[in-house]
Amino acid sequence: MSFVCNHNNKGARHVTTPDNGFAKITNRELGLRRQLTSGQMSMIAIGGAIGTGLFMGSAYAIGYAGPSVLVSYAIGALITLLLMGCLAEMTVAHSTSGSFGAYAEFYVSPLAGFLVRYAYWAAIVLAVGAEVTAVAMYMKYWFANVPEWVWIVSFSSVLIVLNAISVKTFGTFEYWFSTIKISAIVGFIILAVYVVFGSGNPEYGVQNYTAHGGFFPNGLSGMWIAVIVSIFSYLSVEMIAVAAGEAADPEQAVKKAFRATIVRLVVFYLLTLALMLAIVPWTQAGQTQSPFVTVMQTIGIPGATGVMNFVILIAALSAMNSQLYITTRMMFSLSRAGFAPKSMGALSKSGIPLNALLLSSSGIALATLLNVVYPESSFTLMMAISMFGAIFTWFMIFLTHFFFRRYRKRHGGPKLSFELRWFPCSTLLGLVLMGAVMITTYFTEALKMTLVFGVPFLVILSAVYYAFFRKGADKASSNALA
């Protein structure tokens, strides 16, 4: 390990800068192949934010907020962009697959790194369990008589194999999955713009924003609850920081992905929702089926349901593909940090942590089995822990960035090529908003189980850490800063 030496009359003293202090964590995660291109990274970033949350989840958000869902998603986009800024800055400084878990370990505490990685790993494993059952439901549209387990096994096997071949294979398929999703949204926007502004039909237009109970039909509380739903729609943008650990040029790829995400989030989410609500009154769009399907049925597009079902299927497969990738890297990072069996950190000849992939896949299988056998109680538990893990991770990313900046100010280090503006206000704003989102879940009937199950889950993780890992983690931490 290298040091910066400051000399004075009393002799030399060694000062560890942030970069060489973090080098121990970076070195222990070596071995993964840097094969993701800048273009793939950009598509992974925006593709991660465009999933079933937009195509299906937006219906629930509209149901809570009405037309003010535009404000809800704008607030959600602000939080997301602040988060991306924090992650981009830390990733430019340290590109490693442990990402926000490794940053929390070094800049906050080993316990924080342990909790973030395990909470996030559990959240994504349980979330993909729900995705794979959704995929089986979508396939029933075309093959009503085929048992759901056939599709669950088939699609899971294919995606596991794709992730096992190489990171380049994962990047290629995720690129094309994202391309299909983006193309569908661009096509929808073009069609919707024509319908609203070119068709001459007086039923379509901005008057629908206030025609059914006003812009805030359920008040400010309804608008704020929809912010929570929007956060779940934006989830997975954070995977760009994990993927940077296998990017060919991580610094440029992360900066390019951040800029692209800023524009595309505004265009794809806010513009899409604005056009959607101009065509279909929110009382119709905020139903159980995808509002995209509702809009296309209202316009009278033949085969609309089939087309959107295909797009939503691709979105779910894309989410599964990304979630398999990110859970594998989180378990790999936990292993290399000494928080999981060493075998989870072993790499194949192509640089893939196969054991970590198989463990994450078995978790998906367990989540799917529980979902089928005990659909009511198990699904509530899985989704509550999943939602809590995701919200907790975002909250910790903002907190870690605050400590990251404070550490660099105290210990020095080269100026970064990317820095989030208006620190500390920007970071603290994101931290406060995510804290408010977490607290609000308890007072929202449909989301109350998030904290009821999530807090005990965090307590159990903490107990496991103090019982089995504290001494080793504290020793490793002191060696890193020695």
XYZ file of C-alpha atoms in Angstrom:
482
model
C 0.000 0.000 0.000
C 1.303 3.444 -0.870
C 1.246 6.479 1.391
C 1.516 10.250 1.128
C 4.473 11.404 3.212
C 4.501 14.761 4.974
C 7.879 15.835 6.367
C 8.572 18.220 9.228
C 11.365 18.898 11.741
C 10.275 16.017 13.935
C 10.556 13.523 11.103
C 8.151 11.960 8.652
C 4.607 10.864 9.301
C 2.369 8.826 7.025
C -1.083 9.995 6.055
C -3.475 7.634 4.344
C -5.460 9.350 1.593
C -8.968 8.091 0.702
C -7.728 6.473 -2.496
C -4.900 4.369 -1.117
C -6.865 3.685 2.072
C -9.651 2.131 -0.041
C -7.136 0.160 -2.106
C -7.352 -2.867 0.229
C -11.076 -3.213 -0.501
C -10.510 -2.723 -4.243
C -7.707 -5.303 -4.327
C -9.697 -7.996 -2.555
C -12.421 -7.745 -5.245
C -10.018 -8.150 -8.171
C -10.588 -10.882 -10.753
C -13.822 -9.735 -12.363
C -13.478 -8.943 -16.073
C -13.840 -5.340 -17.246
C -15.795 -6.066 -20.419
C -18.841 -3.770 -20.254
C -18.715 -0.990 -22.843
C -19.744 2.619 -22.293
C -22.833 2.081 -24.477
C -23.877 -0.984 -22.501
C -23.400 0.902 -19.237
C -25.657 3.731 -20.413
C -28.378 1.314 -21.475
C -28.053 -0.642 -18.220
C -28.520 2.597 -16.264
C -31.663 3.771 -18.033
C -32.951 0.234 -18.597
C -32.754 -0.366 -14.868
C -35.158 2.519 -14.292
C -37.620 1.396 -16.953
C -39.304 -1.780 -15.839
C -42.565 -3.176 -14.596
C -42.628 -0.259 -12.120
C -43.414 2.089 -15.011
C -45.530 -0.238 -17.124
C -47.591 -1.664 -14.262
C -46.771 0.207 -11.037
C -47.722 3.599 -12.438
C -51.384 2.510 -12.273
C -51.180 2.353 -8.469
C -49.431 5.713 -8.307
C -52.141 7.299 -10.442
C -54.788 5.715 -8.224
C -53.263 7.372 -5.138
C -52.441 10.804 -6.594
C -54.578 11.377 -9.673
C -53.041 13.954 -12.060
C -50.711 15.139 -9.267
C -48.803 11.917 -9.940
C -46.759 14.184 -12.223
C -45.524 16.006 -9.126
C -44.971 12.657 -7.386
C -42.789 11.313 -10.168
C -40.956 14.650 -10.420
C -40.050 14.395 -6.726
C -39.070 10.753 -7.240
C -36.922 11.777 -10.217
C -35.226 14.463 -8.099
C -34.366 11.900 -5.415
C -33.123 9.496 -8.098
C -30.903 12.100 -9.747
C -29.423 13.129 -6.397
C -28.756 9.460 -5.682
C -27.161 8.973 -9.093
C -24.970 12.017 -8.460
C -23.779 10.628 -5.113
C -23.118 7.221 -6.623
C -21.379 8.632 -9.698
C -18.999 10.666 -7.554
C -18.090 7.742 -5.294
C -17.837 5.354 -8.261
C -15.456 7.664 -10.138
C -13.279 7.595 -7.015
C -13.561 3.822 -6.487
C -15.014 1.560 -9.196
C -15.587 -1.814 -7.542
C -18.388 -4.378 -7.646
C -18.945 -4.007 -3.896
C -20.008 -0.467 -4.749
C -22.251 1.229 -2.194
C -21.782 -1.697 0.212
C -17.998 -1.336 0.074
C -18.259 2.467 0.364
C -20.440 2.127 3.468
C -17.961 -0.356 4.957
C -15.005 1.998 4.504
C -16.519 5.448 5.037
C -19.225 4.695 7.650
C -18.409 1.418 9.440
C -17.963 -2.324 8.764
C -21.421 -2.881 10.274
C -22.932 -0.427 7.794
C -21.269 -2.250 4.902
C -22.551 -5.580 6.201
C -26.131 -4.337 6.637
C -26.330 -2.538 3.295
C -25.069 -5.495 1.283
C -27.178 -8.152 3.000
C -30.335 -6.013 3.130
C -29.927 -5.163 -0.545
C -29.105 -8.755 -1.520
C -32.196 -10.058 0.288
C -34.356 -7.294 -1.205
C -33.360 -8.029 -4.787
C -33.513 -11.823 -4.414
C -37.063 -11.576 -3.086
C -38.015 -9.002 -5.722
C -36.841 -11.225 -8.570
C -38.868 -14.065 -7.046
C -41.919 -11.910 -7.629
C -40.732 -10.987 -11.141
C -40.360 -14.596 -12.256
C -43.900 -15.451 -11.146
C -45.119 -12.376 -13.008
C -43.354 -13.609 -16.154
C -45.318 -16.863 -15.909
C -48.562 -14.878 -15.634
C -47.701 -12.803 -18.726
C -47.049 -15.985 -20.743
C -50.584 -17.197 -19.956
C -51.838 -14.524 -22.362
C -50.559 -16.674 -25.261
C -50.371 -20.126 -23.632
C -53.261 -20.330 -21.183
C -53.043 -24.107 -20.659
C -49.315 -24.364 -19.952
C -48.550 -24.659 -16.203
C -46.833 -21.580 -14.722
C -43.909 -23.590 -13.323
C -42.829 -24.433 -16.885
C -42.208 -20.764 -17.655
C -40.639 -20.139 -14.243
C -38.094 -22.936 -14.741
C -37.487 -22.149 -18.426
C -36.866 -18.410 -18.172
C -34.911 -18.696 -14.913
C -32.629 -21.348 -16.432
C -31.945 -19.273 -19.548
C -31.111 -16.140 -17.585
C -28.900 -18.034 -15.125
C -26.953 -19.513 -18.046
C -26.583 -16.082 -19.669
C -25.196 -14.668 -16.424
C -22.877 -17.669 -16.029
C -21.236 -17.355 -19.460
C -19.563 -13.951 -19.097
C -20.284 -10.386 -18.032
C -20.063 -9.429 -21.715
C -22.970 -11.783 -22.488
C -24.988 -10.257 -19.661
C -24.233 -6.741 -20.963
C -25.222 -7.645 -24.526
C -28.599 -9.107 -23.593
C -29.355 -6.323 -21.134
C -28.510 -3.790 -23.862
C -31.089 -5.318 -26.211
C -33.684 -5.769 -23.472
C -33.314 -2.063 -22.673
C -33.422 -1.137 -26.361
C -36.808 -2.886 -26.753
C -38.218 -1.129 -23.674
C -36.965 2.286 -24.762
C -38.215 1.771 -28.328
C -41.664 0.876 -26.995
C -41.815 4.031 -24.893
C -40.559 6.245 -27.738
C -43.222 4.727 -30.020
C -45.863 5.320 -27.358
C -44.784 8.954 -26.943
C -44.915 9.619 -30.699
C -48.373 8.053 -30.946
C -49.649 9.885 -27.866
C -48.343 13.265 -29.059
C -50.235 12.812 -32.326
C -53.433 11.751 -30.510
C -53.367 14.707 -28.084
C -52.225 17.461 -30.442
C -52.962 16.195 -33.956
C -56.150 14.154 -33.857
C -58.490 17.089 -33.165
C -60.514 14.980 -30.731
C -61.800 17.303 -27.963
C -61.835 14.404 -25.457
C -58.045 14.463 -25.365
C -56.060 17.275 -23.778
C -54.784 18.874 -20.578
C -58.353 19.548 -19.440
C -58.336 15.953 -18.165
C -55.823 17.064 -15.488
C -58.561 18.915 -13.600
C -61.821 17.463 -14.930
C -62.247 14.720 -12.338
C -61.806 16.142 -8.856
C -59.042 18.608 -9.652
C -55.266 18.225 -9.964
C -54.967 16.975 -6.350
C -58.120 14.815 -6.043
C -56.733 12.965 -3.008
C -54.880 15.928 -1.520
C -51.191 16.349 -0.803
C -51.138 13.093 1.156
C -52.185 11.128 -1.930
C -49.501 12.872 -3.961
C -46.825 12.022 -1.353
C -47.829 8.350 -1.110
C -47.419 8.148 -4.886
C -43.830 9.378 -4.406
C -43.133 6.066 -2.654
C -44.535 4.155 -5.617
C -42.388 6.272 -7.953
C -39.285 5.342 -5.956
C -40.003 1.670 -6.623
C -40.381 2.512 -10.308
C -36.932 4.121 -10.335
C -35.255 1.328 -8.363
C -32.359 -0.465 -10.074
C -30.666 2.700 -11.362
C -28.158 2.041 -8.574
C -26.933 -1.082 -10.374
C -24.854 1.142 -12.660
C -22.444 1.632 -9.744
C -22.113 -2.143 -9.295
C -21.630 -2.694 -13.039
C -18.842 -0.069 -13.025
C -16.661 -2.689 -11.331
C -16.660 -4.559 -14.660
C -16.659 -1.605 -17.063
C -13.830 -1.170 -19.549
C -13.593 2.575 -18.783
C -15.577 3.072 -15.567
C -14.938 6.794 -15.108
C -16.196 7.816 -18.540
C -18.969 5.204 -18.552
C -20.397 6.358 -15.220
C -20.309 10.059 -16.155
C -21.946 9.348 -19.512
C -24.616 7.159 -17.885
C -25.386 9.868 -15.308
C -25.929 12.551 -17.961
C -28.046 10.224 -20.100
C -30.193 9.235 -17.139
C -30.990 12.854 -16.263
C -32.567 13.492 -19.659
C -34.217 10.123 -20.143
C -35.857 9.952 -16.728
C -37.584 13.259 -17.372
C -38.597 12.337 -20.924
C -39.622 8.726 -20.406
C -41.440 9.085 -17.098
C -42.825 12.606 -16.844
C -43.647 13.079 -20.536
C -45.155 9.607 -20.809
C -47.371 10.118 -17.747
C -48.370 13.607 -18.871
C -49.510 12.330 -22.269
C -51.186 9.293 -20.721
C -53.313 11.436 -18.392
C -54.200 13.781 -21.245
C -55.724 10.858 -23.148
C -57.337 8.812 -20.369
C -58.930 10.353 -17.249
C -56.991 9.342 -14.136
C -60.055 7.541 -12.781
C -59.674 5.054 -15.648
C -55.854 4.969 -15.836
C -55.494 4.268 -12.112
C -56.907 0.767 -12.328
C -55.252 -2.632 -11.918
C -54.182 -3.183 -15.523
C -51.295 -1.320 -17.136
C -52.264 2.287 -17.958
C -50.378 1.819 -21.239
C -52.862 -0.881 -22.209
C -55.765 1.333 -21.117
C -54.519 4.191 -23.304
C -54.025 2.001 -26.376
C -57.444 0.412 -25.922
C -59.006 3.885 -25.609
C -57.339 5.006 -28.827
C -58.478 1.810 -30.529
C -55.127 0.312 -31.533
C -55.713 -3.282 -32.705
C -53.701 -5.883 -30.808
C -52.801 -3.309 -28.137
C -53.050 -5.744 -25.244
C -50.807 -8.307 -26.937
C -48.162 -5.727 -27.849
C -48.029 -4.250 -24.358
C -48.025 -7.715 -22.802
C -44.898 -8.493 -24.833
C -43.211 -5.249 -23.770
C -44.062 -5.848 -20.101
C -42.727 -9.409 -20.439
C -39.434 -8.017 -21.770
C -39.361 -5.513 -18.916
C -39.756 -8.319 -16.376
C -37.060 -10.448 -18.051
C -34.757 -7.441 -18.099
C -35.384 -6.899 -14.388
C -34.641 -10.567 -13.674
C -31.443 -10.434 -15.724
C -30.228 -7.315 -13.918
C -31.255 -8.603 -10.504
C -29.414 -11.892 -10.991
C -26.323 -9.932 -11.941
C -26.453 -7.508 -9.029
C -27.256 -10.109 -6.334
C -24.345 -12.207 -7.566
C -21.921 -9.266 -7.256
C -23.254 -8.314 -3.799
C -22.687 -11.879 -2.519
C -19.247 -11.920 -4.167
C -18.382 -8.684 -2.381
C -19.682 -10.031 0.955
C -17.509 -13.110 0.557
C -14.365 -11.149 -0.277
C -15.054 -8.956 2.780
C -15.236 -12.045 5.010
C -18.993 -11.732 5.588
C -19.941 -14.879 3.632
C -18.290 -18.267 2.869
C -15.057 -18.008 0.861
C -16.521 -20.202 -1.861
C -18.915 -17.370 -2.754
C -15.899 -15.287 -3.802
C -14.465 -17.908 -6.160
C -14.376 -17.027 -9.867
C -14.793 -19.174 -12.976
C -12.328 -19.068 -15.867
C -14.454 -16.351 -17.465
C -14.396 -14.249 -14.284
C -17.916 -15.068 -13.053
C -18.636 -15.790 -9.345
C -20.624 -18.946 -10.159
C -21.194 -20.060 -6.573
C -22.566 -16.629 -5.705
C -24.800 -16.814 -8.790
C -26.125 -20.239 -7.810
C -26.799 -19.124 -4.235
C -28.696 -16.060 -5.474
C -30.607 -18.300 -7.879
C -31.545 -20.732 -5.112
C -32.876 -17.774 -3.164
C -35.036 -16.899 -6.151
C -36.269 -20.484 -6.296
C -37.135 -20.390 -2.589
C -38.967 -17.075 -2.960
C -40.890 -18.471 -5.931
C -41.784 -21.684 -4.070
C -43.042 -19.755 -1.041
C -45.005 -17.494 -3.328
C -46.748 -20.481 -4.905
C -47.344 -22.549 -1.741
C -48.178 -19.689 0.663
C -49.259 -16.901 -1.700
C -50.814 -14.570 0.892
C -48.573 -14.635 3.971
C -45.258 -15.309 2.194
C -45.831 -12.693 -0.491
C -46.541 -9.997 2.123
C -43.375 -10.894 4.018
C -41.195 -11.061 0.892
C -42.386 -7.773 -0.521
C -42.126 -6.002 2.845
C -38.496 -7.055 3.313
C -37.802 -6.288 -0.337
C -39.230 -2.775 -0.087
C -37.472 -2.103 3.211
C -34.122 -3.339 1.866
C -34.385 -1.114 -1.202
C -35.404 2.023 0.733
C -32.756 1.362 3.405
C -30.081 1.003 0.706
C -30.976 4.330 -0.917
C -31.008 6.031 2.492
C -27.560 4.592 3.265
C -26.148 5.695 -0.102
C -26.926 9.325 0.794
C -25.524 8.869 4.298
C -22.375 7.211 2.916
C -21.826 10.062 0.464
C -21.964 12.562 3.330
C -19.271 10.600 5.188
C -17.328 10.165 1.917
C -17.121 13.910 1.350
C -16.252 14.602 4.981
C -13.494 11.991 4.902
C -11.958 13.371 1.704
C -12.021 16.887 3.137
C -10.160 15.732 6.249
C -7.681 13.382 4.601
C -7.166 14.932 1.193
C -6.909 13.180 -2.152
C -6.881 14.251 -5.823
C -9.769 16.307 -7.176
C -12.358 14.080 -8.792
C -13.426 14.545 -12.410
C -17.066 14.361 -11.296
C -18.563 15.970 -8.196
C -22.176 16.393 -7.109
C -23.066 20.068 -6.960
C -24.319 22.009 -3.952
C -22.945 19.648 -1.327
C -23.915 19.206 1.498
C -27.420 20.539 0.737
C -27.986 18.122 -2.172
C -26.923 15.060 -0.179
C -28.842 16.071 2.949
C -31.971 16.759 0.867
C -31.843 13.239 -0.532
C -31.231 11.826 2.942
C -34.205 13.669 4.455
C -36.542 12.756 1.593
C -35.636 9.062 1.811
C -36.090 9.157 5.582
C -39.532 10.688 5.064
C -40.396 8.012 2.495
C -39.407 5.262 4.935
C -41.459 6.739 7.795
C -44.477 7.316 5.531
C -44.699 3.613 4.698
C -45.758 2.904 8.296
C -48.719 5.270 8.025
C -49.857 3.891 4.657
C -52.074 0.839 5.019
C -50.848 -0.940 1.899
C -47.178 -0.368 2.838
C -47.297 -0.622 6.639
C -45.636 -4.053 6.730
C -42.474 -2.519 5.237
C -41.254 -1.286 8.632
C -43.094 -3.931 10.659
C -41.060 -6.672 8.963
C -38.080 -4.581 7.858
C -36.895 -3.254 11.230
C -36.795 -6.703 12.924
C -34.987 -8.025 9.845
C -32.334 -5.318 10.299
C -32.070 -6.141 14.003
C -31.499 -9.821 13.179
C -28.783 -8.915 10.666
C -27.098 -6.700 13.268
C -27.204 -9.514 15.837
C -25.605 -11.905 13.326
C -22.865 -9.358 12.636
C -22.010 -8.822 16.309
C -22.136 -12.566 17.027
C -19.973 -13.783 14.142
C -18.217 -11.011 12.238
C -17.447 -7.998 14.438
C -13.953 -8.956 15.610
C -12.716 -9.913 12.161
C -14.270 -6.837 10.541
C -12.784 -4.453 13.103
C -9.349 -6.008 12.602
C -9.592 -5.758 8.828
C -10.765 -2.151 9.091
C -7.836 -1.171 11.308
C -5.407 -2.855 8.903
C -6.872 -0.915 5.978
C -6.235 2.395 7.737
C -2.876 1.437 9.240
